[in-house]
mmCIF file with all atom_site columns, C-alpha atoms in Angstrom:
data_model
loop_
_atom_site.group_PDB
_atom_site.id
_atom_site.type_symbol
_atom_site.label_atom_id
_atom_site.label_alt_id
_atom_site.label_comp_id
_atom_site.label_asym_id
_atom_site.label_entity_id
_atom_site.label_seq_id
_atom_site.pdbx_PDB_ins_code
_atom_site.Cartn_x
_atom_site.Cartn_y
_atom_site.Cartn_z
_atom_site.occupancy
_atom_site.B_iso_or_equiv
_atom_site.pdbx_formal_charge
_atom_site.auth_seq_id
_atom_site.auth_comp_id
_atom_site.auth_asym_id
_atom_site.auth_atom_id
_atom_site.pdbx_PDB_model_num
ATOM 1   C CA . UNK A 1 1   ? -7.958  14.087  20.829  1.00 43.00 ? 1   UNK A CA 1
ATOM 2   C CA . UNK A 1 2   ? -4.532  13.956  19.893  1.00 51.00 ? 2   UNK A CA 1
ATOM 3   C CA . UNK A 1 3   ? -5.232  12.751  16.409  1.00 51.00 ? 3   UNK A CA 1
ATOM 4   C CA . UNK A 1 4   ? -7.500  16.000  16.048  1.00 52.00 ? 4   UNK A CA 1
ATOM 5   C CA . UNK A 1 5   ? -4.489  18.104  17.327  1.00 50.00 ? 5   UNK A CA 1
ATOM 6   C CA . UNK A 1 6   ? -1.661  16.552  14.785  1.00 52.00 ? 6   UNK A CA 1
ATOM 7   C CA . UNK A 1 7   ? -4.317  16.838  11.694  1.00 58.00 ? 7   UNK A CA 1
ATOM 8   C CA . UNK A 1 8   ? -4.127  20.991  12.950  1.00 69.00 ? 8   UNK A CA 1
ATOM 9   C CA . UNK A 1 9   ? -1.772  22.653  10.581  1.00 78.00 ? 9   UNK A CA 1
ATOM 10  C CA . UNK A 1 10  ? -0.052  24.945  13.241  1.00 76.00 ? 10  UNK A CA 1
ATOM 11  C CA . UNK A 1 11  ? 0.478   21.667  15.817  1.00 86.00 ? 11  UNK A CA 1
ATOM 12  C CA . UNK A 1 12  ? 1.859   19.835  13.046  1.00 87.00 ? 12  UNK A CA 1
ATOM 13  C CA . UNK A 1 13  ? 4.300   22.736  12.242  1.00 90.00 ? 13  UNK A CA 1
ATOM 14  C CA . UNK A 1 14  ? 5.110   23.298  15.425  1.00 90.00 ? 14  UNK A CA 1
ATOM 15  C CA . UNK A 1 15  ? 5.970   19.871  16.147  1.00 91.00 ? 15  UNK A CA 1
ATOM 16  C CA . UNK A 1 16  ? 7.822   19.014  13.006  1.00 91.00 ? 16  UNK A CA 1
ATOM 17  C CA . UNK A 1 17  ? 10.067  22.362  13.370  1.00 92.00 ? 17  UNK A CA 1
ATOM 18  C CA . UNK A 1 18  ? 10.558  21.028  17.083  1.00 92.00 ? 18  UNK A CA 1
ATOM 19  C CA . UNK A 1 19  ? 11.814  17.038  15.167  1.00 92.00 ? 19  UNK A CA 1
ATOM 20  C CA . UNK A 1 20  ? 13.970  19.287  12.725  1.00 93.00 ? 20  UNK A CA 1
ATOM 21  C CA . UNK A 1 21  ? 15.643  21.777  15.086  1.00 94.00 ? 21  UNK A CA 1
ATOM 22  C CA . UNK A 1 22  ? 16.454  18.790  17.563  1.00 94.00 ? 22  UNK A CA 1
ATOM 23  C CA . UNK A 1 23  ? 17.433  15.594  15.246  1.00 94.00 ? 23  UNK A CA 1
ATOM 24  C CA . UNK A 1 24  ? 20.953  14.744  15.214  1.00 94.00 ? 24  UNK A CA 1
ATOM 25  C CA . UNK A 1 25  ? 21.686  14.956  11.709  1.00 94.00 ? 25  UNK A CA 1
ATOM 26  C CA . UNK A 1 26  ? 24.664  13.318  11.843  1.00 94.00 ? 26  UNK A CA 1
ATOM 27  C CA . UNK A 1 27  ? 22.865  10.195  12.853  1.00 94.00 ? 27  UNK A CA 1
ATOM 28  C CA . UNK A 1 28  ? 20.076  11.115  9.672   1.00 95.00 ? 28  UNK A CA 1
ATOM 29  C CA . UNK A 1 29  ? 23.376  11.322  7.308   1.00 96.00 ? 29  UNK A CA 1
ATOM 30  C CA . UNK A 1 30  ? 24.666  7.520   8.509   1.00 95.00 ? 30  UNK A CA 1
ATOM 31  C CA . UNK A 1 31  ? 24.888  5.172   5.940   1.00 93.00 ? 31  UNK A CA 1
ATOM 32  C CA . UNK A 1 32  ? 22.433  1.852   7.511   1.00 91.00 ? 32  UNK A CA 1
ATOM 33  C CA . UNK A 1 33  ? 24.949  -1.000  7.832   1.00 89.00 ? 33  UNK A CA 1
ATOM 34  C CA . UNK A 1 34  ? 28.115  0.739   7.445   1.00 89.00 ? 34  UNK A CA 1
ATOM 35  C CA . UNK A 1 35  ? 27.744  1.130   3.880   1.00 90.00 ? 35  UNK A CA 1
ATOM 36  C CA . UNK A 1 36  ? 27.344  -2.581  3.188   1.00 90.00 ? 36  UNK A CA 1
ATOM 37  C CA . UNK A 1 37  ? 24.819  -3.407  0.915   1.00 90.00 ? 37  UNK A CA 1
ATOM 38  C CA . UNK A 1 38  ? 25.063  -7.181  1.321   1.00 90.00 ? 38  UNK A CA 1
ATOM 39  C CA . UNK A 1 39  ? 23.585  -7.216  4.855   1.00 89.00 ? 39  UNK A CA 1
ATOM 40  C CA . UNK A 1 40  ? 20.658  -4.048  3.818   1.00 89.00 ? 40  UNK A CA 1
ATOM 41  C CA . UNK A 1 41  ? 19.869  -6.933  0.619   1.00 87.00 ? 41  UNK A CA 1
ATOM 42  C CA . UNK A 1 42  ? 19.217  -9.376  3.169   1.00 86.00 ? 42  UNK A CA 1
ATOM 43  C CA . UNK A 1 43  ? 16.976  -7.218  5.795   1.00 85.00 ? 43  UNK A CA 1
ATOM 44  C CA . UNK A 1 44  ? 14.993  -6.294  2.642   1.00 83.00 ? 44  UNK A CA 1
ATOM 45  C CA . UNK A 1 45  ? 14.254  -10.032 2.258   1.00 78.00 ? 45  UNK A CA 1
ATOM 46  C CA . UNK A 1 46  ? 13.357  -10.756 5.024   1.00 66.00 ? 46  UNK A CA 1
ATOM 47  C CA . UNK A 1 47  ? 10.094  -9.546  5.886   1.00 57.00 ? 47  UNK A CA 1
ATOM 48  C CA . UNK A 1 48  ? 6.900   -12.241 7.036   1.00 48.00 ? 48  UNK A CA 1
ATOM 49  C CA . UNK A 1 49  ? 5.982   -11.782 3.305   1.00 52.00 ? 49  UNK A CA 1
ATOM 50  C CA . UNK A 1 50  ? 7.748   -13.515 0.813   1.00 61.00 ? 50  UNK A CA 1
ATOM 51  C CA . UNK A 1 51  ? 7.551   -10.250 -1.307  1.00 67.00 ? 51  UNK A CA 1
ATOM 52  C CA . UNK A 1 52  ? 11.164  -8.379  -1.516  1.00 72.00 ? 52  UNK A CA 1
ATOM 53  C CA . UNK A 1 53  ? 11.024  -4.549  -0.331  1.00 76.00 ? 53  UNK A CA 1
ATOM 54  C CA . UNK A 1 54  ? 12.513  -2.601  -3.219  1.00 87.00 ? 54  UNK A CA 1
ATOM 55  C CA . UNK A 1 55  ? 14.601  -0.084  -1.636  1.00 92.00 ? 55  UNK A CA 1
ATOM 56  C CA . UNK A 1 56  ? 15.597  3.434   -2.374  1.00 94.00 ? 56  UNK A CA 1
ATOM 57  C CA . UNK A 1 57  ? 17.760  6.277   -1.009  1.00 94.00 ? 57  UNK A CA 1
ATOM 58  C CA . UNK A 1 58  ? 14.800  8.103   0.390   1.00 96.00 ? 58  UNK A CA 1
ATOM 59  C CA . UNK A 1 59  ? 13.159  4.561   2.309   1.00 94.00 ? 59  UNK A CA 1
ATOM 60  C CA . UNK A 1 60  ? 17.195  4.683   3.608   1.00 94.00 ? 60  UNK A CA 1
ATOM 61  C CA . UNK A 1 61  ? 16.812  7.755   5.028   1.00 96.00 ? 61  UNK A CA 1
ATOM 62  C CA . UNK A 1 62  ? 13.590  7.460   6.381   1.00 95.00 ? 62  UNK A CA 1
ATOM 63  C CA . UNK A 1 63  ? 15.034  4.774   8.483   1.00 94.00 ? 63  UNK A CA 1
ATOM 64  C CA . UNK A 1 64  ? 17.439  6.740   10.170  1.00 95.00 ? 64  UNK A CA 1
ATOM 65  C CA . UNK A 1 65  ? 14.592  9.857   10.598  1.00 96.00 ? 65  UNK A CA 1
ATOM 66  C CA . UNK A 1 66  ? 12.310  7.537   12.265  1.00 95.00 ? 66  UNK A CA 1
ATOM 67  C CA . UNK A 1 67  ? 14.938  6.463   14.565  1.00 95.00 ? 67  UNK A CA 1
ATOM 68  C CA . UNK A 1 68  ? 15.727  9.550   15.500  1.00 95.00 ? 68  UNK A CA 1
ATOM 69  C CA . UNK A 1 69  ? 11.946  10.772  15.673  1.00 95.00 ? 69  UNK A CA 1
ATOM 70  C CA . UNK A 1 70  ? 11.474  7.579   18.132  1.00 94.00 ? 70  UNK A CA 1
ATOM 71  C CA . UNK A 1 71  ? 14.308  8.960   20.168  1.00 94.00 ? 71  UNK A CA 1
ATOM 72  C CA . UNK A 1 72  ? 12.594  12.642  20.342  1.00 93.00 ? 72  UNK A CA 1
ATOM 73  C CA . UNK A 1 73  ? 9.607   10.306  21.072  1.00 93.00 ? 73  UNK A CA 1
ATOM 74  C CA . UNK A 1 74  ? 7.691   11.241  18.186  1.00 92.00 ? 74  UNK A CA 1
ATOM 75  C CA . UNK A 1 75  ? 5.488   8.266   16.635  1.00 92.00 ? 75  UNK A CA 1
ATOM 76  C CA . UNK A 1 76  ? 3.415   9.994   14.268  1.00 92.00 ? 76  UNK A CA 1
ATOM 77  C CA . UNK A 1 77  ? 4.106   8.789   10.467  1.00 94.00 ? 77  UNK A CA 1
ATOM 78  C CA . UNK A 1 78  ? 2.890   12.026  8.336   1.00 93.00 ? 78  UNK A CA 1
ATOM 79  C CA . UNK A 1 79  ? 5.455   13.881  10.955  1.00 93.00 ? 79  UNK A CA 1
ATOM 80  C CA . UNK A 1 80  ? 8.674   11.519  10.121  1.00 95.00 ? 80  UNK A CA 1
ATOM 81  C CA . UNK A 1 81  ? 7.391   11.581  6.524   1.00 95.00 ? 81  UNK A CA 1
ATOM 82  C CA . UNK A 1 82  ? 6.898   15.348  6.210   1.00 94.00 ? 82  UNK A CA 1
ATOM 83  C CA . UNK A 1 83  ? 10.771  15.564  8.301   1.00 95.00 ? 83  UNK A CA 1
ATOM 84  C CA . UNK A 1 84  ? 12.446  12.633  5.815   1.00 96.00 ? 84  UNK A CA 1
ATOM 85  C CA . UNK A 1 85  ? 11.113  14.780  2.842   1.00 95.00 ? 85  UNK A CA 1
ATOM 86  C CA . UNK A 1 86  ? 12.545  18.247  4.056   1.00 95.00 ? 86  UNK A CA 1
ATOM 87  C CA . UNK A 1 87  ? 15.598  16.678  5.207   1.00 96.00 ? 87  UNK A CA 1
ATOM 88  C CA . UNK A 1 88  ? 15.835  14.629  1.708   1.00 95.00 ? 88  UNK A CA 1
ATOM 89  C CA . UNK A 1 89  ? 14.884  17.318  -0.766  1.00 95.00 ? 89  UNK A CA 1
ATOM 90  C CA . UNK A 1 90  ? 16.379  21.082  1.383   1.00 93.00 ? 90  UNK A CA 1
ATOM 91  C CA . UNK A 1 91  ? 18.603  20.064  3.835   1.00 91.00 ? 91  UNK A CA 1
ATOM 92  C CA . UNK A 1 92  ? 21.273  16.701  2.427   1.00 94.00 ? 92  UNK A CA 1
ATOM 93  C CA . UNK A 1 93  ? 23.365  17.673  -0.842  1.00 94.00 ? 93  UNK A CA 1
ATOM 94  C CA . UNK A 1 94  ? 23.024  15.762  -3.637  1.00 95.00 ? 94  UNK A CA 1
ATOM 95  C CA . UNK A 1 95  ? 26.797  13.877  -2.851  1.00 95.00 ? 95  UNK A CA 1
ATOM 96  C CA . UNK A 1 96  ? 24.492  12.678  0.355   1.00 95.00 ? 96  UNK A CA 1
ATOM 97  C CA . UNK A 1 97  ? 21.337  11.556  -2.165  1.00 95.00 ? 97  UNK A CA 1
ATOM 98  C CA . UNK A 1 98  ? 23.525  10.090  -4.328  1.00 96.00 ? 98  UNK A CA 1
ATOM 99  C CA . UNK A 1 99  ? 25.407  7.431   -1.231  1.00 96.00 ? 99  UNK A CA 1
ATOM 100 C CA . UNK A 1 100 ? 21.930  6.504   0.245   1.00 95.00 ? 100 UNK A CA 1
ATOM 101 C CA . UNK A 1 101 ? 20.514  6.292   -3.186  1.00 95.00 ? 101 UNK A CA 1
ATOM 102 C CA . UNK A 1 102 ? 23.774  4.202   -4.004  1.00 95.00 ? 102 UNK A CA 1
ATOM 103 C CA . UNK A 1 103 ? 23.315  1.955   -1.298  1.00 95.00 ? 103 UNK A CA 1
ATOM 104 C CA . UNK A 1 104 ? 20.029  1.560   -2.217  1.00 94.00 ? 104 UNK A CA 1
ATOM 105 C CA . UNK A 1 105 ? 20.426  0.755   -5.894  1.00 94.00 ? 105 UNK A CA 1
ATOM 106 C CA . UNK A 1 106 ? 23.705  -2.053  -5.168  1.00 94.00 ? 106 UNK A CA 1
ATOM 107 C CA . UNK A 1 107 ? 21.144  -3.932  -2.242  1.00 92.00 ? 107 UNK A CA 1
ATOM 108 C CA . UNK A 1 108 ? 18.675  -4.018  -5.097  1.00 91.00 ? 108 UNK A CA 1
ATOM 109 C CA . UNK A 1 109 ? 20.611  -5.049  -7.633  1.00 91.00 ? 109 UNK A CA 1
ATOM 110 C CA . UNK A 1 110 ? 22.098  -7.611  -5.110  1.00 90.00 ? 110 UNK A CA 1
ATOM 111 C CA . UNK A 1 111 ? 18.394  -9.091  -4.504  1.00 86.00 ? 111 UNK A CA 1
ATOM 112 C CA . UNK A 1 112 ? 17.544  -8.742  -8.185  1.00 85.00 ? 112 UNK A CA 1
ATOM 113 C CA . UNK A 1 113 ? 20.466  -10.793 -9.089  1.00 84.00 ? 113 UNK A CA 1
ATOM 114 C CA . UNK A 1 114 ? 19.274  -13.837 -6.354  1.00 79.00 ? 114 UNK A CA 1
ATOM 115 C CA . UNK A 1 115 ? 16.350  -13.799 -7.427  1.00 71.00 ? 115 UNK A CA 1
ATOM 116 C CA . UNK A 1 116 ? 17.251  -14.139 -11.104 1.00 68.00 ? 116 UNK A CA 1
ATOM 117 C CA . UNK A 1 117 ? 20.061  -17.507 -9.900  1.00 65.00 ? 117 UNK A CA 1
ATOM 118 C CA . UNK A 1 118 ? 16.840  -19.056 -7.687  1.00 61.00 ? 118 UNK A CA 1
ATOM 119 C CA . UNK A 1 119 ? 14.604  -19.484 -10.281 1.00 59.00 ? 119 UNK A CA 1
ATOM 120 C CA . UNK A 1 120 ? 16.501  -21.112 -12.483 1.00 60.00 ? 120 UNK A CA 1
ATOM 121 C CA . UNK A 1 121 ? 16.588  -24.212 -10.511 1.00 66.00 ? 121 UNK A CA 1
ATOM 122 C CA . UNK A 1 122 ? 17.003  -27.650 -12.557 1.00 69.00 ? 122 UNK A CA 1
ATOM 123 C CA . UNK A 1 123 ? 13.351  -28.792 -11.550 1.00 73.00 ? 123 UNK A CA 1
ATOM 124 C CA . UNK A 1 124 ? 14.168  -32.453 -14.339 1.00 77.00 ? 124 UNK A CA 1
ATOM 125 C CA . UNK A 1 125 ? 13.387  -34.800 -11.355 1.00 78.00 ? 125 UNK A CA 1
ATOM 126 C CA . UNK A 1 126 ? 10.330  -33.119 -10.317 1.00 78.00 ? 126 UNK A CA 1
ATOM 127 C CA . UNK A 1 127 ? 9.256   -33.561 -13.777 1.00 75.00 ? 127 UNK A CA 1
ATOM 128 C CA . UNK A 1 128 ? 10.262  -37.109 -13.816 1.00 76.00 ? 128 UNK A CA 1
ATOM 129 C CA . UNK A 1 129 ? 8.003   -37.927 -10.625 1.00 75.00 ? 129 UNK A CA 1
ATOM 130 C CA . UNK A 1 130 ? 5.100   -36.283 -12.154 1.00 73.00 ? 130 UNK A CA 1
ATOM 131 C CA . UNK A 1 131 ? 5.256   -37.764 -15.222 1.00 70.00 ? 131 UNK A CA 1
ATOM 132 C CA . UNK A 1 132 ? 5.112   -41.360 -13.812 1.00 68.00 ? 132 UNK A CA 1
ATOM 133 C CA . UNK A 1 133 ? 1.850   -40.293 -12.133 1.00 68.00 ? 133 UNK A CA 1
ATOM 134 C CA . UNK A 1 134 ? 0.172   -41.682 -15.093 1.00 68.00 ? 134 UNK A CA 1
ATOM 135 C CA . UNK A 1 135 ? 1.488   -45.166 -14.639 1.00 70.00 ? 135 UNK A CA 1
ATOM 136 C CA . UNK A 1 136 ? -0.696  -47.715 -12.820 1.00 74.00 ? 136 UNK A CA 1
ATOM 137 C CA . UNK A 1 137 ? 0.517   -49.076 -9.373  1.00 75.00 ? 137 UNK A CA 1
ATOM 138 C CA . UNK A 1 138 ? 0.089   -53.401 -8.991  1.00 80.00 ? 138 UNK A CA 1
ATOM 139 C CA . UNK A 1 139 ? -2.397  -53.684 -6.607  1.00 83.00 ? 139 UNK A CA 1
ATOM 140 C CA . UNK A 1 140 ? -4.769  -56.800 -4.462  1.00 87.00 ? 140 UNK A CA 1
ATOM 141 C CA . UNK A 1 141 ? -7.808  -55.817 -4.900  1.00 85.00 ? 141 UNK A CA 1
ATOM 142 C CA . UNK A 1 142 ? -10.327 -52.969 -6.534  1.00 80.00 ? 142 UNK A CA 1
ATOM 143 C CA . UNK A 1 143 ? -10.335 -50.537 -2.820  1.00 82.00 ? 143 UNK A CA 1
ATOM 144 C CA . UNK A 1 144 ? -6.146  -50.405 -3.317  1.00 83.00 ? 144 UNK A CA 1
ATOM 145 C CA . UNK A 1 145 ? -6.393  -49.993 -7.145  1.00 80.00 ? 145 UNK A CA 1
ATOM 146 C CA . UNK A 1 146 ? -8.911  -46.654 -7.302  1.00 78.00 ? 146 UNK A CA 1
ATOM 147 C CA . UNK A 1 147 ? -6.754  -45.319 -4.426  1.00 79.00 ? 147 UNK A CA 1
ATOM 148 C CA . UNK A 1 148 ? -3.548  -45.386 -5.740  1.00 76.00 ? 148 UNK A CA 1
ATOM 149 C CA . UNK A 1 149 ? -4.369  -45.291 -9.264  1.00 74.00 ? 149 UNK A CA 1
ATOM 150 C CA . UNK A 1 150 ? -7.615  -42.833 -8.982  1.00 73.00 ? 150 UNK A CA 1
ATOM 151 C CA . UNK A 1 151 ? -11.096 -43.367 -10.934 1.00 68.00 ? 151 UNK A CA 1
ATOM 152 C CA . UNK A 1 152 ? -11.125 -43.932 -14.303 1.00 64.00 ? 152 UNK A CA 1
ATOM 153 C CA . UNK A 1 153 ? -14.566 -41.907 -15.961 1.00 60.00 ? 153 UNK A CA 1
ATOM 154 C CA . UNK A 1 154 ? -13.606 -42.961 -19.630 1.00 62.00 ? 154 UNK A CA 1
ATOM 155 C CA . UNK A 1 155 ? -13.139 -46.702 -18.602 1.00 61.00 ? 155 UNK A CA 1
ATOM 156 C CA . UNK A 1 156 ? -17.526 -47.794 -20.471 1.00 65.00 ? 156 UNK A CA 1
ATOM 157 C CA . UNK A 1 157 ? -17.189 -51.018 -18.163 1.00 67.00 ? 157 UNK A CA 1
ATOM 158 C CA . UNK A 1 158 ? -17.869 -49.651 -14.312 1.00 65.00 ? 158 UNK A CA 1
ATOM 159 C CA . UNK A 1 159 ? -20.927 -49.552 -12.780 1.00 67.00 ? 159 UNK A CA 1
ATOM 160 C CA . UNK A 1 160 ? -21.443 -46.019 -12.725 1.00 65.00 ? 160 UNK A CA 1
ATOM 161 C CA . UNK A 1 161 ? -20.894 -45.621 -16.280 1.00 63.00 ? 161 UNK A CA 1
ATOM 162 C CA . UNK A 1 162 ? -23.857 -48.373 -16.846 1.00 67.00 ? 162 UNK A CA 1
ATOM 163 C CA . UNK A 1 163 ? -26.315 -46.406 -14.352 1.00 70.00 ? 163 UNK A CA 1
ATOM 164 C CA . UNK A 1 164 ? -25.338 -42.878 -15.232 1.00 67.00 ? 164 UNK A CA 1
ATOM 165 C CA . UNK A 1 165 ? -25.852 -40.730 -18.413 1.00 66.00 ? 165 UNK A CA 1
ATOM 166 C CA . UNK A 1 166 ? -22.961 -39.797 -20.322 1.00 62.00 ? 166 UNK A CA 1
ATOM 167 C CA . UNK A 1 167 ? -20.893 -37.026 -19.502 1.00 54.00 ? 167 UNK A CA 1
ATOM 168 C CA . UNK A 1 168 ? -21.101 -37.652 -15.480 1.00 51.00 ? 168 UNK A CA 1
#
């Protein structure tokens, strides 16, 4: 029932008018973090997924809106989303876009820029090891030798390459 009510134009006006009229918009205008983009790069990372959240000044301020909105008790997404894009597009100047879209840009850049170092990881060892994959372990007896060494299908002189046509 109250899914019915929110998708109601007039409830949904009447309720976001009620989020805008009592938000404190001096906690909507906070910089996350105290400005510090070093510790917003690293909450951006780390997420279950191994995917990095590109961030922007509008995702910023939606923070702080939904935080607020969770104070007022409001849960309802479309409501903080309608609310983040009033606030963001008639109610912050664009000195107030441009910090939060700041901060967003310098934590991106900041996660672009690991990303970029981890990658290039000297891997030579790893390439050593698998290399040497091809050469054949000493072993006792023919159990030891296909299990470290694997089964040979181009080797004519097996059993199963007497019994079976070729290409199996």
């Amino acid at each position: 029932m109250y899914t019915r009510q929110i998708r109601n134009t007039e409830s949904v006006r009447s309720i976001l008018n009620n989020l805008l009229n009592q938000i404190n918009y001096e906690n909507v205008y906070q910089l996350p973090y105290n400005n510090n983009a070093q510790i917003l790069a690293v909450l951006s990372r780390r997420r279950a997924s191994r995917r990095i959240q590109s961030l922007t000044g509008r995702i910023l301020m939606r923070k702080n809106v939904e935080r607020e909105a969770l104070r007022l008790q409001i849960h309802n997404r479309y409501i903080i989303n309608l609310a983040t894009d009033y606030i963001w597009n008639s109610h912050s100047t664009p000195s107030q876009r441009y910090q939060f879209t700041n901060l967003a840009n310098n934590a991106n850049n900041i996660n672009q820029n690991r990303a970029s170092r981890v990658r290039w990881i000297d891997n030579t060892s790893t390439l050593v090891n698998i290399i040497q994959i091809n050469n054949t372990q000493i072993t006792n007896n023919s159990f030891e030798n296909d299990f470290f060494n694997g089964t040979r299908f181009d080797d004519n002189n097996t059993f199963e390459s007497l019994i079976l046509p070729a290409g199996f």
